[in-house]
């Protein structure tokens, strides 16, 4: 029997095959490969999709986070509030700027930031907040933005798992000061290589980001901003992303449907879904359940030809590279890290595959 993949990198490209081939030829013939018209087109259409004025293409999602921090003047010694269960990307970016991550614990039902813990951390006036819309679920962003505004703390949204997630007619990336996206191939909007973008309504911030992504130049060879670097988006990735963007809402609809079917179909006394998923503000990036006997469940699924993975096994504050000098306890974060398991979830997953996964999960002993 064919294995059921967590993500099928070949199948998800199939609907675009002819358009991708044509776009590759067009870029090749154009003779312009980096920061050209295809990048400008994609920046404009992606910003419009997100409902903001400015889009800035960059090399990848991690660079987007780091450039956002630098554009907001986060530097050596600055504290930045974030969570420790979101894969370490925010922590890497904060550390790269010389800043200090201040971790807050998560809500055990959703594994998103816990709002009361966040309020307490904000009262110590950090330089910024990075809020991650994890697994495709929009965080309680309206409340978070209001809390941060009251204290003058800028909000960076990490939307790398939440392209198109919307609440009250507004999309992820349009609530905070700046939204950061990755287009790594497995994301809801994926390139055929590394790519990323930032979106913002703030023209001055957008100008700083444009300079920072290219050596800090405000004009060619004029390094006006410190900490500039090279993190440009290339024409090929931008052209491919423009082909896929119009399908994003349909793909997200299929992902939400998969989340709802898993939620309805999985019935097991030892297995718990996250609460409140599959609604309009969720774009089903990953389908994550909790099980105290996770490795036994993984082995059982594997024996049935079903891939699974853990997002993420080690919280940031316990990672070898970043282990805090002072022991710090984040009980909900640590409990979740020991129990979360991700099942196959992507728009090309068939109903038969979905049924096979549900059947395999329910037959776990
Ligand atoms: C993938 C991801 C990133 C990093 O994006 P890259 O393009 O791989 O650098 C950042 N944050 C989150 C939440 C992600 O899932």
GROMACS .gro file of C-alpha atoms and ligand atoms in nm:
model
  380
    1UNK     CA    1   0.000   0.000   0.000
    2UNK     CA    2   0.123   0.354  -0.083
    3UNK     CA    3   0.250   0.546   0.219
    4UNK     CA    4   0.047   0.849   0.328
    5UNK     CA    5   0.291   1.138   0.341
    6UNK     CA    6   0.277   1.422   0.593
    7UNK     CA    7   0.319   1.657   0.298
    8UNK     CA    8   0.343   1.553  -0.067
    9UNK     CA    9   0.585   1.793  -0.235
   10UNK     CA   10   0.528   1.654  -0.586
   11UNK     CA   11   0.150   1.611  -0.580
   12UNK     CA   12   0.076   1.960  -0.444
   13UNK     CA   13   0.256   2.115  -0.746
   14UNK     CA   14   0.067   1.907  -1.008
   15UNK     CA   15  -0.220   2.152  -1.075
   16UNK     CA   16   0.035   2.426  -1.154
   17UNK     CA   17   0.275   2.220  -1.364
   18UNK     CA   18   0.217   2.386  -1.704
   19UNK     CA   19   0.206   2.738  -1.558
   20UNK     CA   20   0.527   2.674  -1.362
   21UNK     CA   21   0.708   2.555  -1.675
   22UNK     CA   22   0.594   2.866  -1.865
   23UNK     CA   23   0.699   3.098  -1.580
   24UNK     CA   24   1.046   2.944  -1.562
   25UNK     CA   25   1.094   3.002  -1.935
   26UNK     CA   26   0.966   3.361  -1.908
   27UNK     CA   27   1.209   3.445  -1.626
   28UNK     CA   28   1.496   3.283  -1.814
   29UNK     CA   29   1.416   3.488  -2.124
   30UNK     CA   30   1.377   3.812  -1.923
   31UNK     CA   31   1.742   3.813  -1.816
   32UNK     CA   32   1.641   3.962  -1.481
   33UNK     CA   33   1.674   3.725  -1.189
   34UNK     CA   34   1.668   3.918  -0.860
   35UNK     CA   35   1.435   4.199  -0.736
   36UNK     CA   36   1.280   4.265  -1.077
   37UNK     CA   37   0.925   4.305  -1.210
   38UNK     CA   38   0.806   3.958  -1.097
   39UNK     CA   39   0.906   4.043  -0.738
   40UNK     CA   40   0.735   4.385  -0.755
   41UNK     CA   41   0.417   4.220  -0.894
   42UNK     CA   42   0.410   3.954  -0.625
   43UNK     CA   43   0.480   4.207  -0.348
   44UNK     CA   44   0.185   4.418  -0.464
   45UNK     CA   45  -0.058   4.128  -0.502
   46UNK     CA   46   0.042   3.960  -0.176
   47UNK     CA   47   0.009   4.290   0.019
   48UNK     CA   48  -0.333   4.341  -0.139
   49UNK     CA   49  -0.433   3.984  -0.050
   50UNK     CA   50  -0.333   4.050   0.314
   51UNK     CA   51  -0.520   4.382   0.311
   52UNK     CA   52  -0.218   4.609   0.372
   53UNK     CA   53  -0.040   4.875   0.170
   54UNK     CA   54   0.314   4.739   0.143
   55UNK     CA   55   0.477   4.404   0.068
   56UNK     CA   56   0.852   4.341   0.088
   57UNK     CA   57   0.996   4.019  -0.057
   58UNK     CA   58   1.293   3.865   0.126
   59UNK     CA   59   1.500   3.547   0.122
   60UNK     CA   60   1.302   3.338   0.374
   61UNK     CA   61   1.075   3.358   0.678
   62UNK     CA   62   1.355   3.363   0.934
   63UNK     CA   63   1.509   3.667   0.766
   64UNK     CA   64   1.165   3.831   0.763
   65UNK     CA   65   1.148   3.800   1.144
   66UNK     CA   66   1.501   3.928   1.195
   67UNK     CA   67   1.456   4.222   0.957
   68UNK     CA   68   1.127   4.313   1.129
   69UNK     CA   69   1.306   4.325   1.466
   70UNK     CA   70   1.590   4.535   1.324
   71UNK     CA   71   1.349   4.773   1.152
   72UNK     CA   72   1.185   4.823   1.493
   73UNK     CA   73   1.526   4.897   1.648
   74UNK     CA   74   1.554   4.577   1.852
   75UNK     CA   75   1.922   4.543   1.936
   76UNK     CA   76   2.167   4.421   2.196
   77UNK     CA   77   1.997   4.377   2.532
   78UNK     CA   78   1.641   4.438   2.408
   79UNK     CA   79   1.375   4.204   2.549
   80UNK     CA   80   1.129   4.055   2.306
   81UNK     CA   81   0.828   3.858   2.429
   82UNK     CA   82   0.739   3.536   2.249
   83UNK     CA   83   0.638   3.171   2.307
   84UNK     CA   84   0.875   2.874   2.335
   85UNK     CA   85   0.666   2.615   2.146
   86UNK     CA   86   0.677   2.753   1.791
   87UNK     CA   87   0.983   2.589   1.642
   88UNK     CA   88   1.255   2.831   1.755
   89UNK     CA   89   1.232   3.069   1.458
   90UNK     CA   90   1.143   3.373   1.668
   91UNK     CA   91   1.413   3.288   1.922
   92UNK     CA   92   1.678   3.261   1.647
   93UNK     CA   93   1.580   3.601   1.509
   94UNK     CA   94   1.580   3.767   1.853
   95UNK     CA   95   1.921   3.616   1.937
   96UNK     CA   96   2.062   3.721   1.599
   97UNK     CA   97   1.983   4.084   1.691
   98UNK     CA   98   2.148   4.042   2.032
   99UNK     CA   99   1.811   4.054   2.206
  100UNK     CA  100   1.674   3.843   2.491
  101UNK     CA  101   1.365   3.629   2.440
  102UNK     CA  102   1.113   3.657   2.725
  103UNK     CA  103   0.894   3.347   2.708
  104UNK     CA  104   0.530   3.331   2.808
  105UNK     CA  105   0.340   3.006   2.849
  106UNK     CA  106   0.062   2.881   2.619
  107UNK     CA  107  -0.307   2.801   2.642
  108UNK     CA  108  -0.325   2.420   2.673
  109UNK     CA  109  -0.642   2.399   2.457
  110UNK     CA  110  -0.502   2.575   2.149
  111UNK     CA  111  -0.124   2.583   2.216
  112UNK     CA  112  -0.135   2.953   2.125
  113UNK     CA  113  -0.002   3.226   2.356
  114UNK     CA  114  -0.179   3.252   2.693
  115UNK     CA  115  -0.326   3.604   2.706
  116UNK     CA  116  -0.305   3.656   3.083
  117UNK     CA  117   0.060   3.545   3.094
  118UNK     CA  118   0.120   3.779   2.803
  119UNK     CA  119  -0.039   4.077   2.981
  120UNK     CA  120   0.195   4.024   3.277
  121UNK     CA  121   0.501   4.013   3.047
  122UNK     CA  122   0.390   4.326   2.861
  123UNK     CA  123   0.375   4.524   3.183
  124UNK     CA  124   0.757   4.506   3.192
  125UNK     CA  125   0.766   4.706   2.865
  126UNK     CA  126   0.955   4.479   2.625
  127UNK     CA  127   1.095   4.622   2.299
  128UNK     CA  128   0.853   4.410   2.092
  129UNK     CA  129   0.624   4.106   2.081
  130UNK     CA  130   0.644   3.826   1.826
  131UNK     CA  131   0.308   3.646   1.814
  132UNK     CA  132   0.299   3.318   1.618
  133UNK     CA  133  -0.023   3.200   1.451
  134UNK     CA  134   0.067   2.837   1.514
  135UNK     CA  135  -0.051   2.539   1.303
  136UNK     CA  136  -0.272   2.772   1.096
  137UNK     CA  137  -0.472   2.902   1.395
  138UNK     CA  138  -0.504   3.277   1.432
  139UNK     CA  139  -0.393   3.381   1.783
  140UNK     CA  140  -0.634   3.601   1.991
  141UNK     CA  141  -0.486   3.883   1.789
  142UNK     CA  142  -0.740   4.162   1.844
  143UNK     CA  143  -0.698   4.144   2.221
  144UNK     CA  144  -0.320   4.110   2.189
  145UNK     CA  145  -0.287   4.414   1.962
  146UNK     CA  146  -0.505   4.622   2.199
  147UNK     CA  147  -0.294   4.515   2.500
  148UNK     CA  148   0.028   4.600   2.319
  149UNK     CA  149  -0.104   4.935   2.191
  150UNK     CA  150  -0.194   5.035   2.549
  151UNK     CA  151   0.170   4.982   2.648
  152UNK     CA  152   0.338   5.105   2.330
  153UNK     CA  153   0.480   4.763   2.244
  154UNK     CA  154   0.511   4.692   1.869
  155UNK     CA  155   0.357   4.366   1.742
  156UNK     CA  156   0.527   4.139   1.489
  157UNK     CA  157   0.298   3.864   1.359
  158UNK     CA  158   0.471   3.541   1.259
  159UNK     CA  159   0.234   3.425   0.983
  160UNK     CA  160   0.458   3.150   0.840
  161UNK     CA  161   0.189   2.891   0.924
  162UNK     CA  162  -0.115   3.112   0.865
  163UNK     CA  163  -0.124   3.255   0.509
  164UNK     CA  164  -0.481   3.372   0.457
  165UNK     CA  165  -0.614   3.307   0.809
  166UNK     CA  166  -0.879   3.574   0.871
  167UNK     CA  167  -1.100   3.710   1.147
  168UNK     CA  168  -1.364   3.982   1.112
  169UNK     CA  169  -1.267   4.030   0.747
  170UNK     CA  170  -0.901   4.096   0.824
  171UNK     CA  171  -0.617   3.863   0.735
  172UNK     CA  172  -0.311   3.744   0.928
  173UNK     CA  173  -0.033   3.999   0.895
  174UNK     CA  174  -0.267   4.300   0.888
  175UNK     CA  175  -0.334   4.327   1.264
  176UNK     CA  176   0.010   4.406   1.406
  177UNK     CA  177   0.279   4.654   1.300
  178UNK     CA  178   0.428   4.405   1.056
  179UNK     CA  179   0.352   4.051   0.940
  180UNK     CA  180   0.625   3.799   0.851
  181UNK     CA  181   0.575   3.514   0.604
  182UNK     CA  182   0.776   3.215   0.488
  183UNK     CA  183   0.710   3.051   0.151
  184UNK     CA  184   0.916   2.741   0.227
  185UNK     CA  185   0.775   2.461   0.005
  186UNK     CA  186   0.565   2.299   0.281
  187UNK     CA  187   0.386   2.621   0.386
  188UNK     CA  188   0.026   2.694   0.280
  189UNK     CA  189   0.169   2.919   0.009
  190UNK     CA  190   0.495   2.750  -0.092
  191UNK     CA  191   0.771   2.833  -0.341
  192UNK     CA  192   1.010   2.582  -0.504
  193UNK     CA  193   1.292   2.687  -0.275
  194UNK     CA  194   1.339   2.945  -0.002
  195UNK     CA  195   1.138   3.268  -0.006
  196UNK     CA  196   0.973   3.505   0.241
  197UNK     CA  197   0.795   3.839   0.271
  198UNK     CA  198   0.688   4.109   0.514
  199UNK     CA  199   0.364   4.307   0.496
  200UNK     CA  200   0.288   4.637   0.668
  201UNK     CA  201   0.067   4.943   0.646
  202UNK     CA  202   0.347   5.167   0.772
  203UNK     CA  203   0.524   5.334   0.478
  204UNK     CA  204   0.826   5.435   0.686
  205UNK     CA  205   0.872   5.082   0.821
  206UNK     CA  206   0.836   4.942   0.468
  207UNK     CA  207   1.112   5.176   0.344
  208UNK     CA  208   1.342   5.063   0.626
  209UNK     CA  209   1.272   4.699   0.544
  210UNK     CA  210   1.348   4.756   0.175
  211UNK     CA  211   1.681   4.910   0.269
  212UNK     CA  212   1.768   4.643   0.529
  213UNK     CA  213   1.706   4.354   0.287
  214UNK     CA  214   1.968   4.498   0.051
  215UNK     CA  215   2.282   4.595   0.247
  216UNK     CA  216   2.112   4.888   0.421
  217UNK     CA  217   2.114   5.082   0.094
  218UNK     CA  218   1.877   5.374   0.052
  219UNK     CA  219   2.039   5.432  -0.288
  220UNK     CA  220   2.283   5.211  -0.474
  221UNK     CA  221   2.610   5.193  -0.275
  222UNK     CA  222   2.481   5.426  -0.003
  223UNK     CA  223   2.465   5.228   0.324
  224UNK     CA  224   2.228   5.449   0.518
  225UNK     CA  225   2.103   5.190   0.768
  226UNK     CA  226   2.322   4.984   0.998
  227UNK     CA  227   2.265   4.606   1.009
  228UNK     CA  228   2.161   4.581   0.646
  229UNK     CA  229   2.231   4.252   0.471
  230UNK     CA  230   2.147   4.060   0.158
  231UNK     CA  231   1.808   3.893   0.185
  232UNK     CA  232   1.650   3.949  -0.155
  233UNK     CA  233   1.368   3.756  -0.321
  234UNK     CA  234   1.443   3.617  -0.666
  235UNK     CA  235   1.229   3.650  -0.978
  236UNK     CA  236   1.172   3.279  -1.025
  237UNK     CA  237   1.027   3.225  -0.677
  238UNK     CA  238   0.818   3.542  -0.706
  239UNK     CA  239   0.676   3.431  -1.043
  240UNK     CA  240   0.587   3.087  -0.902
  241UNK     CA  241   0.424   3.242  -0.594
  242UNK     CA  242   0.211   3.470  -0.816
  243UNK     CA  243   0.085   3.158  -0.997
  244UNK     CA  244  -0.014   2.988  -0.671
  245UNK     CA  245  -0.156   3.286  -0.478
  246UNK     CA  246  -0.496   3.282  -0.657
  247UNK     CA  247  -0.545   2.919  -0.539
  248UNK     CA  248  -0.456   2.984  -0.176
  249UNK     CA  249  -0.813   3.032  -0.052
  250UNK     CA  250  -0.929   2.707  -0.218
  251UNK     CA  251  -0.630   2.518  -0.077
  252UNK     CA  252  -0.704   2.659   0.270
  253UNK     CA  253  -1.068   2.554   0.236
  254UNK     CA  254  -0.956   2.195   0.167
  255UNK     CA  255  -0.716   2.209   0.466
  256UNK     CA  256  -0.999   2.328   0.695
  257UNK     CA  257  -1.216   2.045   0.565
  258UNK     CA  258  -0.937   1.796   0.652
  259UNK     CA  259  -0.912   1.942   1.004
  260UNK     CA  260  -1.290   1.908   1.050
  261UNK     CA  261  -1.291   1.548   0.923
  262UNK     CA  262  -1.010   1.451   1.158
  263UNK     CA  263  -1.186   1.622   1.449
  264UNK     CA  264  -1.512   1.442   1.370
  265UNK     CA  265  -1.359   1.104   1.284
  266UNK     CA  266  -1.096   1.052   1.554
  267UNK     CA  267  -1.254   0.882   1.854
  268UNK     CA  268  -1.004   0.739   2.099
  269UNK     CA  269  -0.989   0.759   2.479
  270UNK     CA  270  -0.616   0.844   2.479
  271UNK     CA  271  -0.609   1.092   2.190
  272UNK     CA  272  -0.713   1.458   2.209
  273UNK     CA  273  -0.753   1.710   1.929
  274UNK     CA  274  -0.676   2.078   1.987
  275UNK     CA  275  -0.995   2.272   2.059
  276UNK     CA  276  -1.169   2.519   1.831
  277UNK     CA  277  -1.014   2.422   1.499
  278UNK     CA  278  -1.151   2.412   1.145
  279UNK     CA  279  -1.333   2.749   1.159
  280UNK     CA  280  -1.283   3.038   0.918
  281UNK     CA  281  -0.986   3.181   1.106
  282UNK     CA  282  -0.795   2.850   1.084
  283UNK     CA  283  -0.607   2.753   0.768
  284UNK     CA  284  -0.513   2.398   0.868
  285UNK     CA  285  -0.137   2.428   0.821
  286UNK     CA  286  -0.077   2.126   1.048
  287UNK     CA  287  -0.324   1.886   1.205
  288UNK     CA  288  -0.197   1.836   1.559
  289UNK     CA  289  -0.335   1.601   1.824
  290UNK     CA  290  -0.216   1.513   2.174
  291UNK     CA  291  -0.139   1.165   2.304
  292UNK     CA  292   0.053   1.075   2.621
  293UNK     CA  293   0.183   0.755   2.452
  294UNK     CA  294   0.303   0.946   2.148
  295UNK     CA  295   0.593   0.725   2.039
  296UNK     CA  296   0.375   0.411   2.053
  297UNK     CA  297   0.111   0.589   1.843
  298UNK     CA  298   0.376   0.699   1.593
  299UNK     CA  299   0.508   0.343   1.562
  300UNK     CA  300   0.153   0.212   1.513
  301UNK     CA  301   0.084   0.468   1.236
  302UNK     CA  302   0.417   0.392   1.073
  303UNK     CA  303   0.332   0.018   1.065
  304UNK     CA  304   0.019   0.118   0.870
  305UNK     CA  305   0.224   0.324   0.622
  306UNK     CA  306   0.125   0.661   0.766
  307UNK     CA  307   0.378   0.938   0.823
  308UNK     CA  308   0.359   1.160   1.129
  309UNK     CA  309   0.590   1.416   1.288
  310UNK     CA  310   0.630   1.623   1.603
  311UNK     CA  311   0.594   2.004   1.589
  312UNK     CA  312   0.792   2.058   1.806
  313UNK     CA  313   0.968   1.813   2.036
  314UNK     CA  314   1.192   2.056   2.228
  315UNK     CA  315   1.077   2.397   2.359
  316UNK     CA  316   1.313   2.686   2.290
  317UNK     CA  317   1.409   2.745   2.653
  318UNK     CA  318   1.539   2.385   2.673
  319UNK     CA  319   1.727   2.381   2.341
  320UNK     CA  320   2.100   2.315   2.383
  321UNK     CA  321   2.195   2.637   2.202
  322UNK     CA  322   1.973   2.860   2.411
  323UNK     CA  323   1.921   2.690   2.745
  324UNK     CA  324   1.863   2.980   2.981
  325UNK     CA  325   2.116   3.020   3.259
  326UNK     CA  326   1.831   3.045   3.509
  327UNK     CA  327   1.599   2.747   3.498
  328UNK     CA  328   1.264   2.866   3.378
  329UNK     CA  329   0.950   2.663   3.387
  330UNK     CA  330   0.674   2.678   3.126
  331UNK     CA  331   0.445   2.392   3.235
  332UNK     CA  332   0.190   2.401   2.952
  333UNK     CA  333   0.465   2.439   2.689
  334UNK     CA  334   0.665   2.146   2.830
  335UNK     CA  335   0.358   1.921   2.862
  336UNK     CA  336   0.254   1.991   2.502
  337UNK     CA  337   0.605   1.924   2.367
  338UNK     CA  338   0.588   1.572   2.513
  339UNK     CA  339   0.247   1.491   2.360
  340UNK     CA  340   0.189   1.669   2.027
  341UNK     CA  341   0.178   1.470   1.705
  342UNK     CA  342   0.107   1.597   1.352
  343UNK     CA  343  -0.092   1.389   1.100
  344UNK     CA  344  -0.084   1.424   0.719
  345UNK     CA  345  -0.259   1.749   0.620
  346UNK     CA  346  -0.218   1.909   0.279
  347UNK     CA  347  -0.455   2.008  -0.005
  348UNK     CA  348  -0.363   1.708  -0.224
  349UNK     CA  349  -0.455   1.455   0.048
  350UNK     CA  350  -0.736   1.235  -0.090
  351UNK     CA  351  -1.053   1.131   0.096
  352UNK     CA  352  -0.928   0.769   0.084
  353UNK     CA  353  -0.600   0.867   0.247
  354UNK     CA  354  -0.785   1.069   0.509
  355UNK     CA  355  -1.007   0.770   0.589
  356UNK     CA  356  -0.701   0.544   0.615
  357UNK     CA  357  -0.536   0.781   0.863
  358UNK     CA  358  -0.849   0.811   1.079
  359UNK     CA  359  -0.897   0.435   1.077
  360UNK     CA  360  -0.533   0.378   1.176
  361UNK     CA  361  -0.553   0.632   1.462
  362UNK     CA  362  -0.875   0.480   1.598
  363UNK     CA  363  -0.729   0.128   1.591
  364UNK     CA  364  -0.436   0.225   1.818
  365UNK     CA  365  -0.411   0.004   2.129
  366LIG     C1  366   0.873   2.795   0.868
  366LIG     C2  367   0.859   2.893   0.978
  366LIG     C3  368   0.948   3.001   0.992
  366LIG     C4  369   1.076   3.013   0.916
  366LIG     O1  370   1.065   3.023   0.780
  366LIG     P1  371   1.191   2.986   0.688
  366LIG     O2  372   1.148   3.033   0.553
  366LIG     O3  373   1.209   2.838   0.694
  366LIG     O4  374   1.309   3.059   0.739
  366LIG     C5  375   0.921   3.095   1.090
  366LIG     N1  376   0.818   3.082   1.172
  366LIG     C6  377   0.732   2.977   1.165
  366LIG     C7  378   0.618   2.971   1.261
  366LIG     C8  379   0.751   2.879   1.069
  366LIG     O5  380   0.666   2.775   1.062
   0.00000   0.00000   0.00000
